[in-house]
Amino acid sequence: MSTVDRSRFVFLGGIPVFDYMIALSLADICKVVGNDIIMIDDKILLPLGTVFVCRVESLDDLIYINPMAACDIQKVNDKYYYTMTLGGKHSEQSTLSLRLVELEGLVNELNQVYPEIVRDENDLKLIVVENIVQIQLGGNNRNLIEAISALYDSPELQPDCLGLECEHLFFFDVKNPKFKLLKKFYQDFRVTIGDIPEIHIENLVPRISYVVTIKDDSGKSLDRIVLSNQTNEEVIPIERLAQRYFDLEYKLRKDSDFVSTNLIINSLTNPEELRLVCRLLHTAYASAVTTFL
């Protein structure tokens, strides 16, 4: 490939996720709940009121992770438990908060929903996570970007890839402190994310996952459990979303700077995008753009 021959990867969807890595052991859990834990196949049931207490890197205050905000509640032998699935993902619901910074607020929330079970903080079972929780940037496209970069940066392919460019299209509240971590990753991997005015959506909640990894008594790590927060992508104006797709379609039809384009679409989470992406796929097909779904 000569320097005038350009190719690119355009990533759509798979927006960045901030993973809070929570490491526990069954011994840590049993210290707090005793034998009141049920494990059946890939399910772990903990008593209602069991909460994880974490200290997070770069944060001064403790945070309280409340799995009851995301997990199903069931009654076993006249007692209530919440169920976490090994290898599963549980999404935050609207009635309770998945993450809180004040114990009093946590007690008040649970008391409103389960007044006979959680009356005060003495009814909580607080599992303190010993290790400081690290924050890692995740998301499906992060993995793809790393893999593609590793492939094209290999000595065998590097001379032929001088014209390779990558671009990831997404929205983010750039005033959020987490944007610094996001920006650094894309700069390190030489991926374009657009100008600040193109990215910024005021008060858009970033995607956060609390990734719980539990070691059994033999020291083996069980499949991770993901507790994900509730986002508010509805605050993205439809006009901004439509304009982004229009600009991308126009680029696929008219952009003569690139001779080869690979469009990678995955994990679209905004319902409004489904209508727009169908039209985009027609344009990509007509423009002979290689598309991966």
Coordinates of C-alpha atoms in Angstrom, one line a residue:
M1 CA 0.0 0.0 0.0
S2 CA 1.5 3.4 -0.9
T3 CA 1.0 6.5 1.2
V4 CA -1.6 7.8 -1.2
D5 CA -3.7 4.7 -0.9
R6 CA -5.8 5.1 2.2
S7 CA -7.9 2.7 4.1
R8 CA -9.9 2.9 7.4
F9 CA -12.0 1.3 9.9
V10 CA -15.1 3.1 11.1
F11 CA -16.6 1.9 14.4
L12 CA -20.3 2.6 15.2
G13 CA -21.9 1.5 18.4
G14 CA -20.0 -0.4 21.1
I15 CA -19.7 2.8 23.1
P16 CA -17.0 2.9 25.8
V17 CA -17.8 1.4 29.2
F18 CA -16.0 2.1 32.4
D19 CA -15.4 -1.2 34.2
Y20 CA -15.0 -1.1 38.0
M21 CA -13.0 -4.3 38.8
I22 CA -14.3 -5.7 42.1
A23 CA -12.3 -8.8 43.4
L24 CA -13.8 -10.9 46.1
S25 CA -13.6 -14.4 47.5
L26 CA -16.2 -16.7 48.8
A27 CA -14.4 -16.4 52.2
D28 CA -15.0 -12.6 52.1
I29 CA -18.7 -13.1 51.5
C30 CA -19.1 -15.9 54.1
K31 CA -17.4 -13.7 56.8
V32 CA -20.5 -11.4 56.5
V33 CA -23.4 -13.7 55.6
G34 CA -22.1 -16.9 57.2
N35 CA -23.7 -19.9 55.7
D36 CA -26.6 -17.9 54.3
I37 CA -25.5 -18.2 50.7
I38 CA -27.0 -20.5 48.1
M39 CA -25.0 -21.6 45.0
I40 CA -26.9 -23.6 42.3
D41 CA -25.2 -24.2 38.9
D42 CA -24.3 -20.7 37.7
K43 CA -26.4 -18.9 40.3
I44 CA -25.3 -17.2 43.5
L45 CA -28.1 -16.2 45.9
L46 CA -27.3 -13.7 48.7
P47 CA -29.7 -12.4 51.4
L48 CA -31.6 -9.2 50.7
G49 CA -29.6 -6.4 52.2
T50 CA -26.2 -7.7 51.2
V51 CA -24.1 -4.8 49.8
F52 CA -20.6 -4.4 48.5
V53 CA -18.5 -1.6 50.0
C54 CA -15.6 -0.4 47.8
R55 CA -12.8 2.1 47.8
V56 CA -12.1 3.2 44.2
E57 CA -8.9 4.6 42.8
S58 CA -8.8 8.4 42.6
L59 CA -12.0 8.7 44.7
D60 CA -11.9 9.9 48.3
D61 CA -15.3 8.5 49.4
L62 CA -16.4 4.9 49.7
I63 CA -19.0 3.7 47.3
Y64 CA -21.8 1.3 48.1
I65 CA -22.8 -1.2 45.3
N66 CA -26.3 -2.4 45.7
P67 CA -26.9 -5.5 43.5
M68 CA -30.6 -5.4 44.5
A69 CA -31.0 -2.6 42.0
A70 CA -30.2 -4.9 39.2
C71 CA -30.8 -8.5 40.2
D72 CA -34.0 -10.5 40.5
I73 CA -35.4 -11.0 44.0
Q74 CA -36.9 -14.4 45.0
K75 CA -38.2 -16.0 48.2
V76 CA -36.5 -19.2 49.4
N77 CA -37.8 -20.9 52.5
D78 CA -39.6 -17.8 53.7
K79 CA -36.5 -15.6 53.2
Y80 CA -35.7 -13.1 50.4
Y81 CA -32.6 -13.4 48.3
Y82 CA -31.2 -11.7 45.2
T83 CA -29.8 -13.8 42.4
M84 CA -26.5 -13.1 40.6
T85 CA -25.6 -15.2 37.5
L86 CA -22.0 -16.2 36.9
G87 CA -21.0 -15.0 33.5
G88 CA -24.2 -12.9 33.3
K89 CA -25.0 -9.2 33.0
H90 CA -27.6 -7.5 35.3
S91 CA -28.9 -4.0 34.4
E92 CA -29.9 -1.4 36.9
Q93 CA -33.7 -0.9 37.2
S94 CA -35.4 2.4 38.1
T95 CA -36.6 1.7 41.7
L96 CA -33.2 1.5 43.4
S97 CA -29.8 3.0 42.8
L98 CA -27.0 0.6 41.9
R99 CA -24.3 2.9 43.3
L100 CA -24.5 5.3 46.3
V101 CA -22.0 7.2 48.3
E102 CA -23.9 7.6 51.5
L103 CA -25.0 4.8 53.7
E104 CA -28.0 6.7 54.9
G105 CA -29.3 7.1 51.4
L106 CA -28.9 3.4 50.8
V107 CA -30.8 2.5 53.9
N108 CA -33.6 4.9 53.0
E109 CA -34.0 3.5 49.5
L110 CA -34.1 -0.1 50.7
N111 CA -36.5 0.8 53.5
Q112 CA -39.0 2.3 51.1
V113 CA -39.0 -0.8 49.0
Y114 CA -38.5 -3.4 51.7
P115 CA -39.7 -1.8 54.9
E116 CA -40.1 -5.0 56.9
I117 CA -36.7 -6.3 55.9
V118 CA -34.4 -3.2 56.0
R119 CA -35.3 -0.9 58.9
D120 CA -31.9 0.6 59.6
E121 CA -28.3 0.0 58.8
N122 CA -28.1 -2.9 61.2
D123 CA -30.2 -4.9 58.8
L124 CA -27.6 -4.5 56.1
K125 CA -24.8 -7.0 55.4
L126 CA -21.8 -5.0 54.3
I127 CA -19.2 -6.9 52.4
V128 CA -16.0 -4.7 52.4
V129 CA -13.9 -5.2 49.3
E130 CA -10.3 -5.2 50.6
N131 CA -8.4 -4.3 47.4
I132 CA -8.8 -0.8 45.9
V133 CA -11.1 -1.1 42.9
Q134 CA -9.4 -0.2 39.6
I135 CA -11.2 1.5 36.7
Q136 CA -10.6 0.0 33.2
L137 CA -11.9 1.2 29.9
G138 CA -14.1 -1.5 28.3
G139 CA -16.6 -1.9 25.6
N140 CA -16.8 -4.2 22.6
N141 CA -15.1 -1.8 20.2
R142 CA -12.2 -1.3 22.6
N143 CA -11.3 -5.0 22.2
L144 CA -11.6 -4.7 18.4
I145 CA -9.5 -1.6 18.3
E146 CA -6.8 -3.3 20.3
A147 CA -6.8 -6.4 18.2
I148 CA -6.8 -4.5 14.9
S149 CA -3.9 -2.3 16.1
A150 CA -1.9 -5.3 17.2
L151 CA -2.4 -7.0 13.9
Y152 CA -1.5 -4.0 11.7
D153 CA 1.4 -2.9 13.9
S154 CA 3.0 -6.3 13.5
P155 CA 6.4 -6.2 11.6
E156 CA 5.0 -8.2 8.8
L157 CA 2.1 -5.8 8.0
Q158 CA 3.5 -2.4 9.2
P159 CA 5.2 -1.3 6.0
D160 CA 1.9 -1.8 4.1
C161 CA -0.3 0.0 6.6
L162 CA 1.0 3.6 6.4
G163 CA -2.4 4.8 5.2
L164 CA -4.5 3.0 7.8
E165 CA -6.9 5.2 9.9
C166 CA -9.5 4.4 12.5
E167 CA -12.5 6.4 13.6
H168 CA -15.1 5.7 16.4
L169 CA -18.3 7.6 16.4
F170 CA -20.1 8.1 19.7
F171 CA -21.4 10.8 22.0
F172 CA -20.1 11.7 25.5
D173 CA -20.4 14.4 28.1
V174 CA -16.8 15.8 27.7
K175 CA -17.2 17.7 31.1
N176 CA -17.3 14.3 32.9
P177 CA -13.9 13.6 34.5
K178 CA -13.9 10.1 32.9
F179 CA -13.4 11.7 29.5
K180 CA -9.7 12.1 30.2
L181 CA -9.3 8.3 30.5
L182 CA -11.4 7.9 27.3
K183 CA -9.4 10.5 25.4
K184 CA -6.1 8.9 26.4
F185 CA -7.0 5.5 25.1
Y186 CA -8.0 6.8 21.7
Q187 CA -4.9 8.9 21.4
D188 CA -2.7 6.0 22.4
F189 CA -4.3 3.8 19.6
R190 CA -4.4 6.7 17.1
V191 CA -8.2 6.5 16.7
T192 CA -10.1 9.6 15.7
I193 CA -13.3 10.4 17.8
G194 CA -14.1 13.8 16.2
D195 CA -14.1 17.3 17.5
I196 CA -15.4 18.2 21.0
P197 CA -18.6 19.9 19.8
E198 CA -19.4 16.8 17.7
I199 CA -19.0 14.5 20.7
H200 CA -20.4 16.5 23.6
I201 CA -23.9 15.9 25.0
E202 CA -24.6 17.7 28.2
N203 CA -25.4 15.4 31.2
L204 CA -25.2 12.2 29.2
V205 CA -24.5 9.5 31.7
P206 CA -21.5 7.3 30.8
R207 CA -21.9 3.6 30.8
I208 CA -20.4 2.0 33.9
S209 CA -20.2 -1.7 34.8
Y210 CA -19.3 -3.1 38.2
V211 CA -17.4 -6.3 37.3
V212 CA -17.5 -8.7 40.2
T213 CA -15.0 -11.6 40.2
I214 CA -15.3 -14.1 43.0
K215 CA -12.6 -16.7 43.9
D216 CA -13.8 -20.0 45.3
D217 CA -12.2 -21.8 48.2
S218 CA -9.6 -23.4 45.9
G219 CA -8.5 -20.0 44.6
K220 CA -10.1 -20.4 41.2
S221 CA -11.8 -17.4 39.8
L222 CA -15.4 -18.0 38.9
D223 CA -17.0 -16.4 35.8
R224 CA -17.4 -12.7 36.3
I225 CA -20.7 -11.0 37.2
V226 CA -21.5 -7.7 35.6
L227 CA -23.8 -5.1 37.2
S228 CA -24.4 -2.3 34.7
N229 CA -25.8 1.2 35.4
Q230 CA -28.8 2.8 33.8
T231 CA -28.0 5.4 31.2
N232 CA -30.0 8.2 29.7
E233 CA -29.4 8.1 25.9
E234 CA -32.8 9.6 25.4
V235 CA -31.1 13.0 26.1
I236 CA -29.3 12.8 22.8
P237 CA -31.3 15.0 20.4
I238 CA -32.7 13.1 17.5
E239 CA -31.5 15.8 15.2
R240 CA -27.9 15.3 16.4
L241 CA -28.1 11.5 15.9
A242 CA -29.7 11.9 12.5
Q243 CA -27.0 14.4 11.4
R244 CA -24.3 12.0 12.5
Y245 CA -25.7 9.2 10.3
F246 CA -26.3 11.6 7.4
D247 CA -22.7 12.8 7.6
L248 CA -21.5 9.2 7.7
E249 CA -23.6 8.2 4.7
Y250 CA -22.4 11.2 2.8
K251 CA -18.8 10.2 3.6
L252 CA -19.4 6.6 2.4
R253 CA -20.9 7.9 -0.9
K254 CA -18.6 10.9 -1.7
D255 CA -15.4 10.6 0.2
S256 CA -12.7 10.1 -2.4
D257 CA -9.8 10.3 0.1
F258 CA -10.2 6.6 1.0
V259 CA -10.1 3.7 -1.4
S260 CA -11.2 1.1 1.2
T261 CA -13.6 1.4 4.1
N262 CA -14.5 -1.2 6.7
L263 CA -17.7 -0.3 8.7
I264 CA -18.0 -2.1 12.0
I265 CA -21.4 -1.9 13.7
N266 CA -22.0 -3.6 17.1
S267 CA -23.9 -3.2 20.3
L268 CA -26.2 -0.3 19.3
T269 CA -28.0 0.7 22.5
N270 CA -30.1 3.7 21.3
P271 CA -33.5 2.5 19.9
E272 CA -33.6 5.5 17.6
E273 CA -30.4 4.2 15.9
L274 CA -32.2 1.1 14.6
R275 CA -34.1 3.1 12.0
L276 CA -31.1 5.1 11.0
V277 CA -28.7 2.2 10.7
C278 CA -31.0 0.4 8.2
R279 CA -30.6 3.2 5.8
L280 CA -26.9 3.4 6.5
L281 CA -26.5 -0.3 5.6
H282 CA -28.2 0.3 2.2
T283 CA -25.7 3.1 1.6
A284 CA -22.8 1.0 2.6
Y285 CA -23.9 -1.8 0.3
A286 CA -24.3 0.5 -2.6
S287 CA -20.9 2.0 -2.0
A288 CA -19.2 -1.4 -1.8
V289 CA -18.2 -0.8 1.8
T290 CA -17.2 -3.9 3.7
T291 CA -19.6 -4.1 6.7
F292 CA -19.3 -6.2 9.9
L293 CA -22.2 -6.6 12.2

